[in-house]
Short mmCIF file of C-alpha atoms in Angstrom, two decimals:
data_model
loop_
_atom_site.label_atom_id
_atom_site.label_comp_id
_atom_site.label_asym_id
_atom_site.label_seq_id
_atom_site.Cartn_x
_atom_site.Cartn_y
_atom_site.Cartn_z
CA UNK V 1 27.66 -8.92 -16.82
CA UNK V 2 29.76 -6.07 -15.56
CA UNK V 3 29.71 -4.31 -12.62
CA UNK V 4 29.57 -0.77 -14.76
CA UNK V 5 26.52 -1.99 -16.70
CA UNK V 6 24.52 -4.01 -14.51
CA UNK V 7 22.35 -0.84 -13.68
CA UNK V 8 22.22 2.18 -13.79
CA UNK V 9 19.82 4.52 -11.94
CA UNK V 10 18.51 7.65 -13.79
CA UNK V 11 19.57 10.79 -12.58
CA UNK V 12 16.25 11.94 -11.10
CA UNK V 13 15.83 8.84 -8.95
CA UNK V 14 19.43 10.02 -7.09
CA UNK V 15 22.34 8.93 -9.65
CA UNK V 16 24.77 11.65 -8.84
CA UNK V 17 27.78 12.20 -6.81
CA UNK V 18 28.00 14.26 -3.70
CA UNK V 19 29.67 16.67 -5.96
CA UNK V 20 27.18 17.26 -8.34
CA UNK V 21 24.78 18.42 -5.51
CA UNK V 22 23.70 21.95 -4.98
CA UNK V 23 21.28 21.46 -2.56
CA UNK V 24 23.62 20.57 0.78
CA UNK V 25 22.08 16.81 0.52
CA UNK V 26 24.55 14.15 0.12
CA UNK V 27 23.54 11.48 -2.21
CA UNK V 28 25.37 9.06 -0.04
CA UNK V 29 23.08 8.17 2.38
CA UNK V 30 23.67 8.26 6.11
CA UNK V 31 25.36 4.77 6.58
CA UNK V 32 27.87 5.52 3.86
CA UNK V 33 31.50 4.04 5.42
CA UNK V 34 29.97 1.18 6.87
CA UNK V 35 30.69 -2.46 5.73
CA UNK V 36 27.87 -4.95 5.67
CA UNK V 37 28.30 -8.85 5.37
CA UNK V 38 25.26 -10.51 4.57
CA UNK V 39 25.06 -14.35 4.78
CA UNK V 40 21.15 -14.30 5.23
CA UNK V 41 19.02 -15.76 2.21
CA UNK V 42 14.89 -15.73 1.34
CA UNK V 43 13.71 -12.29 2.40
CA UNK V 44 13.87 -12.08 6.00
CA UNK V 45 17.88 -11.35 6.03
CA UNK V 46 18.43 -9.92 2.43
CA UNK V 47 15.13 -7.24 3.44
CA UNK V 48 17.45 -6.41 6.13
CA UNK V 49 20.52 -5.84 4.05
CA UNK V 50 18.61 -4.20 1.33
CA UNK V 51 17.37 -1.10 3.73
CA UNK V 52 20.84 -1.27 4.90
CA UNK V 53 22.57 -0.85 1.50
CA UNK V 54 19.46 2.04 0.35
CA UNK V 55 21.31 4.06 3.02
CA UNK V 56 24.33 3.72 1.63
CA UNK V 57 26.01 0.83 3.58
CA UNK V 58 28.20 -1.42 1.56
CA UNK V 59 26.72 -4.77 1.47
CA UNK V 60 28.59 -7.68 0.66
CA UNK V 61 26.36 -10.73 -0.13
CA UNK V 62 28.17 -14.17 0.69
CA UNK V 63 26.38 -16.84 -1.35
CA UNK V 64 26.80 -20.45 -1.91
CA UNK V 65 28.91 -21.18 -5.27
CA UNK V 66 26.14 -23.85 -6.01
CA UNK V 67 23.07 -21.63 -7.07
CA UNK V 68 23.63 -19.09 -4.74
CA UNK V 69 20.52 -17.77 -3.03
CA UNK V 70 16.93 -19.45 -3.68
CA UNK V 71 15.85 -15.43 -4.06
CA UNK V 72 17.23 -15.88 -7.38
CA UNK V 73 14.97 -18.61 -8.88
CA UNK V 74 12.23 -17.21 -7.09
CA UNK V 75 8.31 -15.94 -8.35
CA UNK V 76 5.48 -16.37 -9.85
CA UNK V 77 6.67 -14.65 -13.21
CA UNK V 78 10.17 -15.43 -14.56
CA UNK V 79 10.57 -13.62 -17.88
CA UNK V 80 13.25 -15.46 -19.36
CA UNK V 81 13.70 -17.41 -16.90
CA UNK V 82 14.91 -14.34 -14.43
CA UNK V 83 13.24 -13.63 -11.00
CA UNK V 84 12.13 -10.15 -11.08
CA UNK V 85 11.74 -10.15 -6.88
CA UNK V 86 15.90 -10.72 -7.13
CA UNK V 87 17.04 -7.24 -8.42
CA UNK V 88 14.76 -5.90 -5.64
CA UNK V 89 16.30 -7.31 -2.49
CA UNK V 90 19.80 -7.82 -3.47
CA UNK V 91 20.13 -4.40 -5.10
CA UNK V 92 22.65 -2.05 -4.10
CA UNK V 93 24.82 -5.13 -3.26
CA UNK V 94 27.97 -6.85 -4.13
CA UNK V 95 27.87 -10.60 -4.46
CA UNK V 96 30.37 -13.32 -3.73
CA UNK V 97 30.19 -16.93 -3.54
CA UNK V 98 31.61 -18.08 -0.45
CA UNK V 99 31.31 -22.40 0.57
CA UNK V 100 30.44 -21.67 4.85
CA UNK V 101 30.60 -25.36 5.18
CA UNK V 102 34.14 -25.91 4.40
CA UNK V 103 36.82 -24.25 6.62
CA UNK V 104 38.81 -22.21 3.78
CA UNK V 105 35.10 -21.18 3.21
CA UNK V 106 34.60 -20.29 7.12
CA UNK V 107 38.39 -18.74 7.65
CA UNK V 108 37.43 -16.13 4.33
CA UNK V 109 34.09 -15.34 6.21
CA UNK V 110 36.34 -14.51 9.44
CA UNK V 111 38.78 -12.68 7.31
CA UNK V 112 36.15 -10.17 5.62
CA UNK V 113 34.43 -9.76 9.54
CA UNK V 114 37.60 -8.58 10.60
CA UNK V 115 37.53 -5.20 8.67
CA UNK V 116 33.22 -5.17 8.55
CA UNK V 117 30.76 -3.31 10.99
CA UNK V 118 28.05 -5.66 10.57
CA UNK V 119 26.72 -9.31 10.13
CA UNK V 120 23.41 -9.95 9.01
CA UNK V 121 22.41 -14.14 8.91
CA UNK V 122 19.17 -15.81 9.40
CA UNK V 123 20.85 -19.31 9.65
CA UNK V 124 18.72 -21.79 12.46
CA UNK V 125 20.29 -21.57 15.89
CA UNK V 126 23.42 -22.41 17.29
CA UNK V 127 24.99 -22.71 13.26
CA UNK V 128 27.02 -20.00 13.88
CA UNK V 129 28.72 -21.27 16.60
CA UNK V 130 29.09 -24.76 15.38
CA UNK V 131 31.32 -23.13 12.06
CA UNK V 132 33.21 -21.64 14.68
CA UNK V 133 31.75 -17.82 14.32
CA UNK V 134 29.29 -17.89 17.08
CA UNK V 135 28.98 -13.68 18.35
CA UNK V 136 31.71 -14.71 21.55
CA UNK V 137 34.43 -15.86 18.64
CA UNK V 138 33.46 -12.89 16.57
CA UNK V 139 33.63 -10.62 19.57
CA UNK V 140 37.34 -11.92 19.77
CA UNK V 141 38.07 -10.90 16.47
CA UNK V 142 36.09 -7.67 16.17
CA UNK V 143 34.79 -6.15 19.32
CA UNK V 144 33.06 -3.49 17.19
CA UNK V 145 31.53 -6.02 15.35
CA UNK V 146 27.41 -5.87 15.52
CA UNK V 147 25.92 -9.54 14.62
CA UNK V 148 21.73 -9.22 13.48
CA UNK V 149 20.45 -12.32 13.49
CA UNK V 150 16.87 -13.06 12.10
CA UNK V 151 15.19 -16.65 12.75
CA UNK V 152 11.74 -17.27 13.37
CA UNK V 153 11.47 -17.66 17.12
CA UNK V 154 14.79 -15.87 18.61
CA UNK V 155 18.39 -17.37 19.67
CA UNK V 156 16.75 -18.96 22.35
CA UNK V 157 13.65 -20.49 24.39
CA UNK V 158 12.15 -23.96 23.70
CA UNK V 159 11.58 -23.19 19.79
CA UNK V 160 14.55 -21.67 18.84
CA UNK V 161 15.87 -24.67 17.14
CA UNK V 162 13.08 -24.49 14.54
CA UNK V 163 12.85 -23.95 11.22
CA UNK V 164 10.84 -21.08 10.84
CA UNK V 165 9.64 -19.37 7.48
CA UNK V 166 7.42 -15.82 7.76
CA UNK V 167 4.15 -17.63 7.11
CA UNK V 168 4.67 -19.63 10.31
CA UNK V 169 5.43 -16.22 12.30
CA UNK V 170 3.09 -14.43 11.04
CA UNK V 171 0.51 -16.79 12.52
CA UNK V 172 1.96 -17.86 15.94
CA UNK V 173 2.33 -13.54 15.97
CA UNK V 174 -1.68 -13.81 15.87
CA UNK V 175 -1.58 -11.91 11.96
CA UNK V 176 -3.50 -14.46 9.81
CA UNK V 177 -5.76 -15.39 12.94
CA UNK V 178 -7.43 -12.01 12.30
CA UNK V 179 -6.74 -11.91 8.51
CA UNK V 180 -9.79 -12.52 6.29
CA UNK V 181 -13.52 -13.38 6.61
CA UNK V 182 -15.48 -14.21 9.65
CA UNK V 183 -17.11 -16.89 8.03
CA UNK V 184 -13.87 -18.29 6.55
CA UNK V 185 -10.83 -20.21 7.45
CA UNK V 186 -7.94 -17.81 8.13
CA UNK V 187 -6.48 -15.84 5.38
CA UNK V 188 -2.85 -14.27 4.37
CA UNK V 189 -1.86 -11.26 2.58
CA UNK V 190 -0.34 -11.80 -0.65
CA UNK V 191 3.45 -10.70 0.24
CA UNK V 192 5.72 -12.47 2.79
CA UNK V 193 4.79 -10.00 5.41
CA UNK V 194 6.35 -11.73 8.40
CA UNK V 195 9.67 -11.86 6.77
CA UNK V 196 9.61 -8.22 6.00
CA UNK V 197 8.82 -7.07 9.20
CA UNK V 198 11.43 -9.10 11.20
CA UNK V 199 13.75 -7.37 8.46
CA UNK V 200 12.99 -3.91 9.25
CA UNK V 201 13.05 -4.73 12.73
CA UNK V 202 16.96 -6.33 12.03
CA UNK V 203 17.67 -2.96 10.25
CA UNK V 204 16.19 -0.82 12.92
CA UNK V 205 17.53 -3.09 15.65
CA UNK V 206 21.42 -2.98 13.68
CA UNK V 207 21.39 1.05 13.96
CA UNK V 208 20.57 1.18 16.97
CA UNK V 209 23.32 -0.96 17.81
CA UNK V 210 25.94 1.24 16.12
CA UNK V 211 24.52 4.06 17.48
CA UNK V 212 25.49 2.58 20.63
CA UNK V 213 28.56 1.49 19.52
CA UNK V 214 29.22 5.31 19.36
CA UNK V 215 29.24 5.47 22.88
CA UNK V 216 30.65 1.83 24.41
CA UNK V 217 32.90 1.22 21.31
CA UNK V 218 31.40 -2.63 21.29
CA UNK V 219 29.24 -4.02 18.96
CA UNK V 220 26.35 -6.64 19.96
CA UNK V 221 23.79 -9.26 18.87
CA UNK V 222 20.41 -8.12 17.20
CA UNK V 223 17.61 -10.58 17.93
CA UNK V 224 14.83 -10.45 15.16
CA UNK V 225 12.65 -13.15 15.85
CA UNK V 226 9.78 -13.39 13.02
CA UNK V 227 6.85 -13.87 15.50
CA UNK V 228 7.88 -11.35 17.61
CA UNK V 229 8.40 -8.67 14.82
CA UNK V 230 4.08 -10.01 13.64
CA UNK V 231 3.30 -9.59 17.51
CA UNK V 232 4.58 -5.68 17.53
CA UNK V 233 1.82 -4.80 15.20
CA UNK V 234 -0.77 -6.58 17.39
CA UNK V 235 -2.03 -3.27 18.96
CA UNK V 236 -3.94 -4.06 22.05
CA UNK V 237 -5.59 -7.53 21.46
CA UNK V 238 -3.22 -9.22 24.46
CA UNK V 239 -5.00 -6.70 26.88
CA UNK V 240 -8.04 -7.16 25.12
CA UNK V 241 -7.86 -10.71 26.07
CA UNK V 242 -6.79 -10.96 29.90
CA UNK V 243 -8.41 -7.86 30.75
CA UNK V 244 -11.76 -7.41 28.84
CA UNK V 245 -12.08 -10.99 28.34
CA UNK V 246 -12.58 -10.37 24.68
CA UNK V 247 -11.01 -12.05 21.90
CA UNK V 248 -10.71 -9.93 18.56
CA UNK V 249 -11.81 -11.85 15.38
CA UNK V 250 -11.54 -11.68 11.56
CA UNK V 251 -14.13 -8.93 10.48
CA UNK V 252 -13.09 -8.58 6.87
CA UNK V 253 -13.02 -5.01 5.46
CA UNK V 254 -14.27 -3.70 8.75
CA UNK V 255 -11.88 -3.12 12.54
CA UNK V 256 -14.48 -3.51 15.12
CA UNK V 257 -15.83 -0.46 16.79
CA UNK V 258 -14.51 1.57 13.96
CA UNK V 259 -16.99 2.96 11.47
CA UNK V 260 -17.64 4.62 8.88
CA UNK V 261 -14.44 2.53 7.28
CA UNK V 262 -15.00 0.61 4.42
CA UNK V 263 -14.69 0.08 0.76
CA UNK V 264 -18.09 1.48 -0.55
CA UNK V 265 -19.73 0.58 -4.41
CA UNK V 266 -19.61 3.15 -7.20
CA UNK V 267 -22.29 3.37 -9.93
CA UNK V 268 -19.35 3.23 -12.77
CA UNK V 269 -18.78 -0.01 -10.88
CA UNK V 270 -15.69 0.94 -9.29
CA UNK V 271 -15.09 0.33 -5.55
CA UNK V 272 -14.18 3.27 -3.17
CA UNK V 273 -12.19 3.14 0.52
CA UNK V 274 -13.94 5.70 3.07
CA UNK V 275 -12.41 6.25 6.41
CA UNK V 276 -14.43 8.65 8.66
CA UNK V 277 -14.42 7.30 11.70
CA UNK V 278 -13.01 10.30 13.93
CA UNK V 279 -15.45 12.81 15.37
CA UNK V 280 -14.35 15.70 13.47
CA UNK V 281 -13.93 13.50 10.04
CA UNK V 282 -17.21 11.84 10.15
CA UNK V 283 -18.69 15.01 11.14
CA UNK V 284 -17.46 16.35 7.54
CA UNK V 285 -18.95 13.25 5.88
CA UNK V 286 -22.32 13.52 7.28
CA UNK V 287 -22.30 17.45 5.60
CA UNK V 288 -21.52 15.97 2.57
CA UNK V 289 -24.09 13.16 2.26
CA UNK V 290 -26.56 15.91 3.67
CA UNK V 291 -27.49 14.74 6.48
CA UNK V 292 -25.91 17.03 9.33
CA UNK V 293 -28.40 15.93 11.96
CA UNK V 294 -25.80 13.10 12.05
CA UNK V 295 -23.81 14.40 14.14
CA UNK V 296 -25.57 15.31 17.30
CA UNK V 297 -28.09 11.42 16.73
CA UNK V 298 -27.62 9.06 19.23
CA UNK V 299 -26.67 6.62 16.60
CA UNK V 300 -23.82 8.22 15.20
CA UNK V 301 -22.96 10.76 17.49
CA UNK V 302 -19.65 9.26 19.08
CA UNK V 303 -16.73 7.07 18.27
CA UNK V 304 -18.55 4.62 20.23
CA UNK V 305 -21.89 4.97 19.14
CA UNK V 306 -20.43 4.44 15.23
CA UNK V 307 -18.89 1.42 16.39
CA UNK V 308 -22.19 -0.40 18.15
CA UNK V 309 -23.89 0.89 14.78
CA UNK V 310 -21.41 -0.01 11.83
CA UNK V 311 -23.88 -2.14 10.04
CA UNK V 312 -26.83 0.36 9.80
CA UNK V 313 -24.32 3.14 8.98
CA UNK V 314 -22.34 0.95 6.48
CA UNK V 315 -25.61 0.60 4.77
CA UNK V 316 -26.55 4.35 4.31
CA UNK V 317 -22.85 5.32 3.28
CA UNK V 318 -23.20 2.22 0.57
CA UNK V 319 -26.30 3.94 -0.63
CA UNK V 320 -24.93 7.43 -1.17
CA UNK V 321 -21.71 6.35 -2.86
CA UNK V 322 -23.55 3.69 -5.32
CA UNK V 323 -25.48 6.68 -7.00
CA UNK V 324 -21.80 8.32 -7.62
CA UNK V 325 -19.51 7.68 -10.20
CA UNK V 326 -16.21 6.93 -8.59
CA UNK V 327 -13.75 10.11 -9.77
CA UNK V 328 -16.39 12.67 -8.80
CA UNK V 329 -16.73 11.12 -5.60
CA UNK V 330 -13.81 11.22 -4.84
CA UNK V 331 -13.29 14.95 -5.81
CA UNK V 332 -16.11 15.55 -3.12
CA UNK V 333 -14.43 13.51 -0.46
CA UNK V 334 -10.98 15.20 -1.01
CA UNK V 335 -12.65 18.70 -1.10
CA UNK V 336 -14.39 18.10 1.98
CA UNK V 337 -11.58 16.74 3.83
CA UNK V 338 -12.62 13.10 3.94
CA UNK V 339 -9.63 10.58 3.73
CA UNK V 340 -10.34 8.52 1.09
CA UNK V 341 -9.29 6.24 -2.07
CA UNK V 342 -9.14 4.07 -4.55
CA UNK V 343 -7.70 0.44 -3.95
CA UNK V 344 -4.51 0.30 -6.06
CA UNK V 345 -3.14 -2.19 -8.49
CA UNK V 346 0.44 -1.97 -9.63
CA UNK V 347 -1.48 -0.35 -12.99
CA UNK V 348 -2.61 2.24 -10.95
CA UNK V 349 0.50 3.26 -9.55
CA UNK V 350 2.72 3.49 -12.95
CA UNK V 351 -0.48 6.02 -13.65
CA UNK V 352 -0.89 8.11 -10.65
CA UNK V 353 0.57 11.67 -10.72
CA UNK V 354 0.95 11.71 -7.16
CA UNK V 355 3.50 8.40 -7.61
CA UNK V 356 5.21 9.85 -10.58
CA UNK V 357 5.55 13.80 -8.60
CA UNK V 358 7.22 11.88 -5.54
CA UNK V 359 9.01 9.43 -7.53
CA UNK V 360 8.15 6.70 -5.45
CA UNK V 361 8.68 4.32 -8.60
CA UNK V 362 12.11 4.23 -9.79
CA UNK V 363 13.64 2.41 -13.23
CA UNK V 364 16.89 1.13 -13.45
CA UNK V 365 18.34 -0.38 -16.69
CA UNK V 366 18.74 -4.11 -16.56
CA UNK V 367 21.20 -5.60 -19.37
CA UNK V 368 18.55 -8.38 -20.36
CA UNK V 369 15.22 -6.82 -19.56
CA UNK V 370 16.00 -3.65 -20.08
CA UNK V 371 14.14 -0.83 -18.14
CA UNK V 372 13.39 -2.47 -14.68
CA UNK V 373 10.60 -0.41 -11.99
CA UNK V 374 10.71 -0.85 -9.00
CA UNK V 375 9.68 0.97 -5.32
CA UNK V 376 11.88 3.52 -4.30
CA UNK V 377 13.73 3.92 -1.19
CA UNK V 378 11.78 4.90 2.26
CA UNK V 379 11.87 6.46 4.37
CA UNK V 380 12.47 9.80 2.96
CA UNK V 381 15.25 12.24 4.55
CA UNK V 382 15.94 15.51 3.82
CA UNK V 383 19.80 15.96 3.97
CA UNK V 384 21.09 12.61 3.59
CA UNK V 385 18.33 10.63 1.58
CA UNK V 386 18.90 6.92 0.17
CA UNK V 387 19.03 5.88 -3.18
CA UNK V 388 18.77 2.94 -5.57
CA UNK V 389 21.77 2.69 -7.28
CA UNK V 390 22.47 -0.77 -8.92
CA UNK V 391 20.06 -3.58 -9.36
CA UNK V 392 20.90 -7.16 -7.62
CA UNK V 393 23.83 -8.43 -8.73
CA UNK V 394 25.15 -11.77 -10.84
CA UNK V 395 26.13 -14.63 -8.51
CA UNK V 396 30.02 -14.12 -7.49
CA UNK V 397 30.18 -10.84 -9.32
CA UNK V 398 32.36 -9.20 -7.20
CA UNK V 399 34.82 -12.04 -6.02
CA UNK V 400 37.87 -10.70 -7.64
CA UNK V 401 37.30 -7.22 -6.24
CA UNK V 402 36.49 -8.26 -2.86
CA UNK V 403 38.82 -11.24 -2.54
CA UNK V 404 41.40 -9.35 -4.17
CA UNK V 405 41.44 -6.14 -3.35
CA UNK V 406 39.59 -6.15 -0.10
CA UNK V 407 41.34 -9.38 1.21
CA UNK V 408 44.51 -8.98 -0.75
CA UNK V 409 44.19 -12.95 -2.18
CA UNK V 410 45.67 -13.19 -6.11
CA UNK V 411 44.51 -14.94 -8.61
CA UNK V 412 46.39 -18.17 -7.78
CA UNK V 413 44.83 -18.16 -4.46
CA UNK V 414 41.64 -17.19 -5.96
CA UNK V 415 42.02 -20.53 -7.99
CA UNK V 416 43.14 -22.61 -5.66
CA UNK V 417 39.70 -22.04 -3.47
CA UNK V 418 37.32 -22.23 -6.62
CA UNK V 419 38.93 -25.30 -7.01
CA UNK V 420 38.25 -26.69 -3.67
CA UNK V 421 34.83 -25.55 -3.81
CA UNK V 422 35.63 -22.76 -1.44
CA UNK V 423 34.13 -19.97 -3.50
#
């Protein structure tokens, strides 16, 4: 598989040079120029690398010449035996195989640092520093050098030397304590949320740092701890506990205190989200159902008064919206400026104008399954937007161009190393 026809991007989706824009955007992407070395593996890592390298960064995976990364043998669905989450994450990347336990393996990783602006790794604790490439050696070589580092409790404190995978974060973060049922056992979502979230954190966390690298001319180490990233989305349930003495619980559909907002019945069958809970919006919803009195009743009056009420008024929403067919519902809800929705499937999505207008799905040709969707790049931004431009790459793809032209090694040397296991 070549490096010209492992994917291309269509032309709408961003798959033009700065050159062919008339618009004063650059198709670049704002971290075009920067150099990205990614030894991380799974998601939490390769997440990071992959918003790095939708911005334009160049990413260089190192994998291990075994199998490479797991990521690649990965999901529930394998159509010919290929992963379909790998040309996801590791797109817009190169990949080279690189061994980090052997030293010619470890002296190529210092060699490629020299020359990069970032290091991305989710290895445990301390195995940096026992290869010899812990952030003081690296500083050493490359004092602009930023080094993100994802694990699932930090670089320190009294669990840092555990393993830690997202599912694990995502409850000592106190996510899957409030995730599901009341009357059931804690739940999860069905994506490795933890994992993502300590990756955007590591991407945030790694601008940041070169934006301050603008200004001190040093780079420095990004701590992304997994259960910290969950805990940032925890709102106010710490206060909640040591001050109100209250412990938030699992409430299903429902956020306590917040009403009407719910998924409501349809008479077609279909299953409708409401959420109306502000003043002004619920005060919109009570026109429609025809019952304006609503507004000024003790009952439903406030915020507050919703909230100590959300059964009764869960009840009487249920009961309009089960005598409505789902689309014309809707079209009431939307007209009266009511947030609401249906509760997507990927089906839905490949089908919804809105999707298709903002081409938030984009397809990229891949050589053996041939047209290949996937989500686009977000954030948006208007002058120097992201783009999808290749999908993940074949294991050790790019080793002659990176260990040959980047690092200057010919193909004796190249040899040599394969031969030792090296790469």
């Amino acid at each position: 598989m070549t490096d010209d026809t492992h994917g291309t991007i269509h032309e709408h989706a961003g798959g033009r040079t700065d050159d062919d824009r008339t618009d004063g955007r650059s198709s670049r992407g704002p971290l075009a120029g920067l150099r990205v070395i990614e030894t991380g593996s799974l998601i939490a890592g390769p997440f990071c690398g992959q918003l790095l390298g939708d911005f334009g960064a160049e990413v260089i995976k190192v994998e291990d010449p075994g199998s490479g990364d797991p990521m690649r043998q990965w999901g529930s669905h394998l159509p010919q035996g290929l992963s379909l989450s790998w040309p996801i994450i590791a797109r817009n990347k190169r990949s080279i195989t690189c061994n980090l336990r052997r030293p010619e393996g470890q002296e190529l990783l210092r060699r490629l640092l020299a020359s990069a602006d970032v290091l991305v790794e989710n290895f445990r604790p301390g195995t940096l520093e026992r290869w010899g490439l812990g952030p003081a050696e690296l500083a050493e070589l490359n004092p602009r050098l930023v080094v993100t580092r994802i694990t699932g409790y930090g670089q320190d404190g009294p669990y840092a030397k555990r393993a830690g995978f997202g599912s694990v974060g995502e409850a000592m973060g106190g996510l899957r304590y409030l995730t599901g049922e009341p009357d059931r056992a804690p739940s999860r979502t069905g994506i490795s949320l933890g994992d993502s979230l300590a990756g955007t954190f590591a991407a945030l966390g790694t601008v940041m740092a070169l934006f301050a690298r603008e200004h001190t001319g040093r780079g420095q180490v990004v701590d992304s701890a997994i259960y910290e990233a969950v805990l940032a989305l925890m709102e106010s349930v710490l206060p909640e506990w040591e001050l109100a003495k209250s412990r938030r619980e699992r409430t299903g559909s429902t956020l306590p205190g917040v009403a009407p907002s719910n998924v409501y019945p349809t008479l077609d069958g279909s299953a409708v989200l409401i959420a109306a809970n502000r003043d002004t919006v619920f005060n919109r919803l009570a026109e429609l159902m025809g019952h304006p009195e609503w507004q000024t009743d003790e009952r439903y009056g406030t915020h507050a008064a919703r909230g100590r009420n959300m059964a009764e008024l869960d009840e009487l929403v249920a009961a309009w919206t089960r005598e409505q067919d789902a689309e014309a519902l809707l079209d009431r809800l939307h007209e009266g400026g009511v947030p609401a929705g249906l509760i997507y499937t990927a089906e839905d999505m490949f089908t919804d104008p809105h999707f298709e207008a903002r081409e938030a799905i984009v397809r990229l040709m891949h050589d053996k399954l041939g047209s290949f969707p996937m989500q686009n790049v977000a954030p948006r931004l208007s002058r120097t937007p992201g783009a999808v431009r290749e999908l993940g790459p074949e294991l050790g793809q790019h080793n002659d161009v990176v260990y040959g032209e980047l690092l200057g090694l010919d193909a004796r040397e190249r040899a040599r190393l394969a031969e030792l296991g090296a790469i």
